[in-house]
């Protein structure tokens, strides 16, 4: 009797993930045991896909840990956090989770936060398009009107906080390769990821600046967001933060109906 | 091998009246991101562009921007690599709806998927994995392609794949499998000539016989690409020029199926657009020598 398709596919999948499961699967294949090296080609494809996709999403992490360690990381990641979609751009979101738990990286606690930053950059690349008001367009609104309005953030905007200087590390790698520990310092950094055109950008901001954006995203008016920032830091420089948000298309337009 | 042809009753059980693409598109090339600049800054002389559907499932960003740009000047073919129509699990509805949304937005001339499976209930394997050619597989693929065509409200094409493995459970050839699914569902067939040659080398399946088993009216697109010869297998890596054996087989295909729209695929070590255009010109020469047309008749 022929094996049901779902069982054959399960055994194929098991044979790709576990070398120990390949003997049983090969009995279903024309040529049997002699096809072991051909089955290995499919296993190689799977591992290459994990490596290629994760390397594309985490280029800085890849450079920092080096090729051998990254290969080992991808071979733990793939079986532990299975791909759930034919869209491979959705594969890899658990990397920071794995790095926090993976013993070989326990001496480098900042890597998990760096992975959060890289995943945010990755998400920003594929986020929806939205045209933001130009600096001149924003001037048509009086400060009173803006303070009483909510502010729509660009769909690509991501907000990340870390107790490590992850933005410095990320920027350092845009300029040159560096190794583990070379740049990492236990200094908190807060980051906005935006996408004014097609390539995401990373902007370090103060804790209060980030809190203001978190408040806006949560539905606060601009006045309420400023209050939130001032509660964190009496010296919060709203004018300079606002200029950054407008110049880099972090803010799109006012939302009149905000509370 | 068993080769039961579908009955009328079977054919009636599926939606077979979706519209098909009209006219001969000519010869196209695959649009990959190393070529974005060439297509943003100029208008390379090619009839149409193929893209991998899964590269455009995002909400926005550069890839969709480039696709909008090229769509103004070129017909498109959406070639899916991730739906996995042969899996014994339900199709991913999110994925299906994303494809439908892209198809509605860009109105491609063709939409295609592979005759393969890619997922089990607990994970997606993101590869074009071979199916056993059994009646159960026919039923699964037919049901899923019918679901796809119903969502898209148009004919989809199903492509033969290259494989390293065949199953003892097979009761028909891949060509017979495709013919049966096409008859049951009204889907078209995307004929990858390179894959026929790869399977001839890997499994001893005669490629010319396979061509003869495919229904004339169902072939709507042909793919040509390079392959890599390994020690005990051949891989369709799409990383080199089309081999002389594949060109010879392509001539057979054109003689049998006529001047079918043809794609030059190149996915590994991607060269400059000009190299792809040279390959496209060769394909166009072969098509024209068959149909009596001049090459310029199909130039963009």
PDB file of C-alpha atoms in Angstrom, chain A residues 2-6 8-10 12-13 16-17 25-32 34-35 37-39 41-42 45-46 49-50 52 78-91 124-129 195 198-199, chain B residues 36 54-55 57-63 65 82 86-89 92 94-95 105 117 119-132 134 136-137 140 162-170 201-203 230 232-233 235:
ATOM      1  CA  UNK A   2       1.299   3.452  -0.906  1.00  0.00           C
ATOM      2  CA  UNK A   3       2.245   5.701   1.993  1.00  0.00           C
ATOM      3  CA  UNK A   4      -0.093   8.709   2.379  1.00  0.00           C
ATOM      4  CA  UNK A   5       1.404  11.905   0.971  1.00  0.00           C
ATOM      5  CA  UNK A   6       1.405  13.707   4.320  1.00  0.00           C
ATOM      6  CA  UNK A   8       5.922  10.756   3.040  1.00  0.00           C
ATOM      7  CA  UNK A   9       6.421  14.513   3.253  1.00  0.00           C
ATOM      8  CA  UNK A  10       6.830  14.337   7.028  1.00  0.00           C
ATOM      9  CA  UNK A  12      11.228  13.724   3.904  1.00  0.00           C
ATOM     10  CA  UNK A  13      11.229  16.753   6.203  1.00  0.00           C
ATOM     11  CA  UNK A  16      16.394  16.817   5.969  1.00  0.00           C
ATOM     12  CA  UNK A  17      16.542  17.937   9.590  1.00  0.00           C
ATOM     13  CA  UNK A  25      13.187   7.831   4.127  1.00  0.00           C
ATOM     14  CA  UNK A  26      15.650   6.480   1.553  1.00  0.00           C
ATOM     15  CA  UNK A  27      13.660   3.218   1.459  1.00  0.00           C
ATOM     16  CA  UNK A  28      10.864   5.259  -0.207  1.00  0.00           C
ATOM     17  CA  UNK A  29      13.165   6.571  -2.899  1.00  0.00           C
ATOM     18  CA  UNK A  30      14.040   4.958  -6.222  1.00  0.00           C
ATOM     19  CA  UNK A  31      17.624   3.739  -5.814  1.00  0.00           C
ATOM     20  CA  UNK A  32      17.340   3.593  -2.012  1.00  0.00           C
ATOM     21  CA  UNK A  34      22.520   4.854  -3.163  1.00  0.00           C
ATOM     22  CA  UNK A  35      20.726   8.215  -3.208  1.00  0.00           C
ATOM     23  CA  UNK A  37      24.355  12.001  -1.457  1.00  0.00           C
ATOM     24  CA  UNK A  38      21.437  13.344  -3.473  1.00  0.00           C
ATOM     25  CA  UNK A  39      19.293  13.662  -0.351  1.00  0.00           C
ATOM     26  CA  UNK A  41      21.878  18.123  -1.674  1.00  0.00           C
ATOM     27  CA  UNK A  42      18.397  19.014  -0.378  1.00  0.00           C
ATOM     28  CA  UNK A  45      19.853  23.706   0.193  1.00  0.00           C
ATOM     29  CA  UNK A  46      17.956  24.064   3.462  1.00  0.00           C
ATOM     30  CA  UNK A  49      18.756  29.094   2.686  1.00  0.00           C
ATOM     31  CA  UNK A  50      18.931  29.636   6.465  1.00  0.00           C
ATOM     32  CA  UNK A  52      21.586  33.329   3.121  1.00  0.00           C
ATOM     33  CA  UNK A  78      16.733  26.904  11.590  1.00  0.00           C
ATOM     34  CA  UNK A  79      15.571  23.842  13.548  1.00  0.00           C
ATOM     35  CA  UNK A  80      14.656  25.864  16.671  1.00  0.00           C
ATOM     36  CA  UNK A  81      12.616  28.605  15.019  1.00  0.00           C
ATOM     37  CA  UNK A  82      11.120  27.046  11.885  1.00  0.00           C
ATOM     38  CA  UNK A  83      10.237  29.133   8.885  1.00  0.00           C
ATOM     39  CA  UNK A  84       6.445  29.452   8.822  1.00  0.00           C
ATOM     40  CA  UNK A  85       5.993  31.099   5.447  1.00  0.00           C
ATOM     41  CA  UNK A  86       6.964  30.966   1.794  1.00  0.00           C
ATOM     42  CA  UNK A  87       7.975  34.601   2.306  1.00  0.00           C
ATOM     43  CA  UNK A  88      11.532  34.280   3.563  1.00  0.00           C
ATOM     44  CA  UNK A  89      11.667  37.943   4.519  1.00  0.00           C
ATOM     45  CA  UNK A  90       9.585  36.924   7.550  1.00  0.00           C
ATOM     46  CA  UNK A  91      12.182  34.361   8.656  1.00  0.00           C
ATOM     47  CA  UNK A 124      11.670  49.031   7.876  1.00  0.00           C
ATOM     48  CA  UNK A 125      12.983  48.059   4.430  1.00  0.00           C
ATOM     49  CA  UNK A 126       9.716  46.277   3.564  1.00  0.00           C
ATOM     50  CA  UNK A 127       7.304  48.582   5.405  1.00  0.00           C
ATOM     51  CA  UNK A 128       4.508  50.417   3.604  1.00  0.00           C
ATOM     52  CA  UNK A 129       5.233  53.619   1.699  1.00  0.00           C
ATOM     53  CA  UNK A 195      12.992  55.245   5.852  1.00  0.00           C
ATOM     54  CA  UNK A 198      14.159  53.479   0.125  1.00  0.00           C
ATOM     55  CA  UNK A 199      17.033  52.644   2.438  1.00  0.00           C
TER      56      UNK A 199
ATOM     57  CA  UNK B  36      17.478  47.355 -10.754  1.00  0.00           C
ATOM     58  CA  UNK B  54       7.899  36.215  -3.146  1.00  0.00           C
ATOM     59  CA  UNK B  55      10.365  39.089  -3.567  1.00  0.00           C
ATOM     60  CA  UNK B  57       5.259  40.408  -0.723  1.00  0.00           C
ATOM     61  CA  UNK B  58       6.302  43.362   1.458  1.00  0.00           C
ATOM     62  CA  UNK B  59       3.969  46.267   2.186  1.00  0.00           C
ATOM     63  CA  UNK B  60       6.201  48.765   0.360  1.00  0.00           C
ATOM     64  CA  UNK B  61       9.802  49.778  -0.196  1.00  0.00           C
ATOM     65  CA  UNK B  62      12.359  49.693  -2.971  1.00  0.00           C
ATOM     66  CA  UNK B  63      11.415  46.385  -4.608  1.00  0.00           C
ATOM     67  CA  UNK B  65       8.902  50.830  -6.307  1.00  0.00           C
ATOM     68  CA  UNK B  82       6.998  29.675  -2.166  1.00  0.00           C
ATOM     69  CA  UNK B  86       1.902  19.867  -3.721  1.00  0.00           C
ATOM     70  CA  UNK B  87       2.065  19.981   0.078  1.00  0.00           C
ATOM     71  CA  UNK B  88      -0.439  17.840   1.959  1.00  0.00           C
ATOM     72  CA  UNK B  89      -1.263  20.834   4.153  1.00  0.00           C
ATOM     73  CA  UNK B  92      -1.211  29.604   3.313  1.00  0.00           C
ATOM     74  CA  UNK B  94      -2.024  35.054   3.777  1.00  0.00           C
ATOM     75  CA  UNK B  95       0.358  34.085   0.968  1.00  0.00           C
ATOM     76  CA  UNK B 105      -2.115  45.724  -8.822  1.00  0.00           C
ATOM     77  CA  UNK B 117       5.829  20.856  -2.213  1.00  0.00           C
ATOM     78  CA  UNK B 119       5.830  22.625   3.828  1.00  0.00           C
ATOM     79  CA  UNK B 120       4.776  20.174   6.533  1.00  0.00           C
ATOM     80  CA  UNK B 121       2.407  21.181   9.354  1.00  0.00           C
ATOM     81  CA  UNK B 122       5.240  22.335  11.619  1.00  0.00           C
ATOM     82  CA  UNK B 123       7.556  24.170   9.214  1.00  0.00           C
ATOM     83  CA  UNK B 124       8.143  25.624   5.784  1.00  0.00           C
ATOM     84  CA  UNK B 125      11.214  24.166   4.079  1.00  0.00           C
ATOM     85  CA  UNK B 126      11.469  26.947   1.465  1.00  0.00           C
ATOM     86  CA  UNK B 127      12.640  24.641  -1.304  1.00  0.00           C
ATOM     87  CA  UNK B 128      11.133  23.112  -4.454  1.00  0.00           C
ATOM     88  CA  UNK B 129      10.844  19.547  -3.175  1.00  0.00           C
ATOM     89  CA  UNK B 130       9.845  16.680  -5.484  1.00  0.00           C
ATOM     90  CA  UNK B 131       6.481  14.954  -5.232  1.00  0.00           C
ATOM     91  CA  UNK B 132       5.696  11.293  -5.640  1.00  0.00           C
ATOM     92  CA  UNK B 134       0.704   9.314  -7.506  1.00  0.00           C
ATOM     93  CA  UNK B 136      -3.142  11.301  -4.362  1.00  0.00           C
ATOM     94  CA  UNK B 137      -0.546  13.908  -5.397  1.00  0.00           C
ATOM     95  CA  UNK B 140      -3.702  17.558  -3.943  1.00  0.00           C
ATOM     96  CA  UNK B 162      14.311  19.426 -11.712  1.00  0.00           C
ATOM     97  CA  UNK B 163      14.868  16.873  -8.993  1.00  0.00           C
ATOM     98  CA  UNK B 164      17.566  14.734  -7.430  1.00  0.00           C
ATOM     99  CA  UNK B 165      15.153  12.041  -6.238  1.00  0.00           C
ATOM    100  CA  UNK B 166      12.288   9.959  -7.596  1.00  0.00           C
ATOM    101  CA  UNK B 167       9.927   7.797  -5.526  1.00  0.00           C
ATOM    102  CA  UNK B 168       9.160   4.096  -5.684  1.00  0.00           C
ATOM    103  CA  UNK B 169       5.476   5.052  -5.372  1.00  0.00           C
ATOM    104  CA  UNK B 170       5.473   6.873  -8.751  1.00  0.00           C
ATOM    105  CA  UNK B 201      20.671  13.098 -16.653  1.00  0.00           C
ATOM    106  CA  UNK B 202      19.589  12.498 -13.037  1.00  0.00           C
ATOM    107  CA  UNK B 203      16.924   9.860 -13.645  1.00  0.00           C
ATOM    108  CA  UNK B 230      28.205  17.646  -9.974  1.00  0.00           C
ATOM    109  CA  UNK B 232      26.589  12.234  -9.250  1.00  0.00           C
ATOM    110  CA  UNK B 233      23.845  14.723 -10.063  1.00  0.00           C
ATOM    111  CA  UNK B 235      21.671  20.956 -10.431  1.00  0.00           C
TER     112      UNK B 235
END
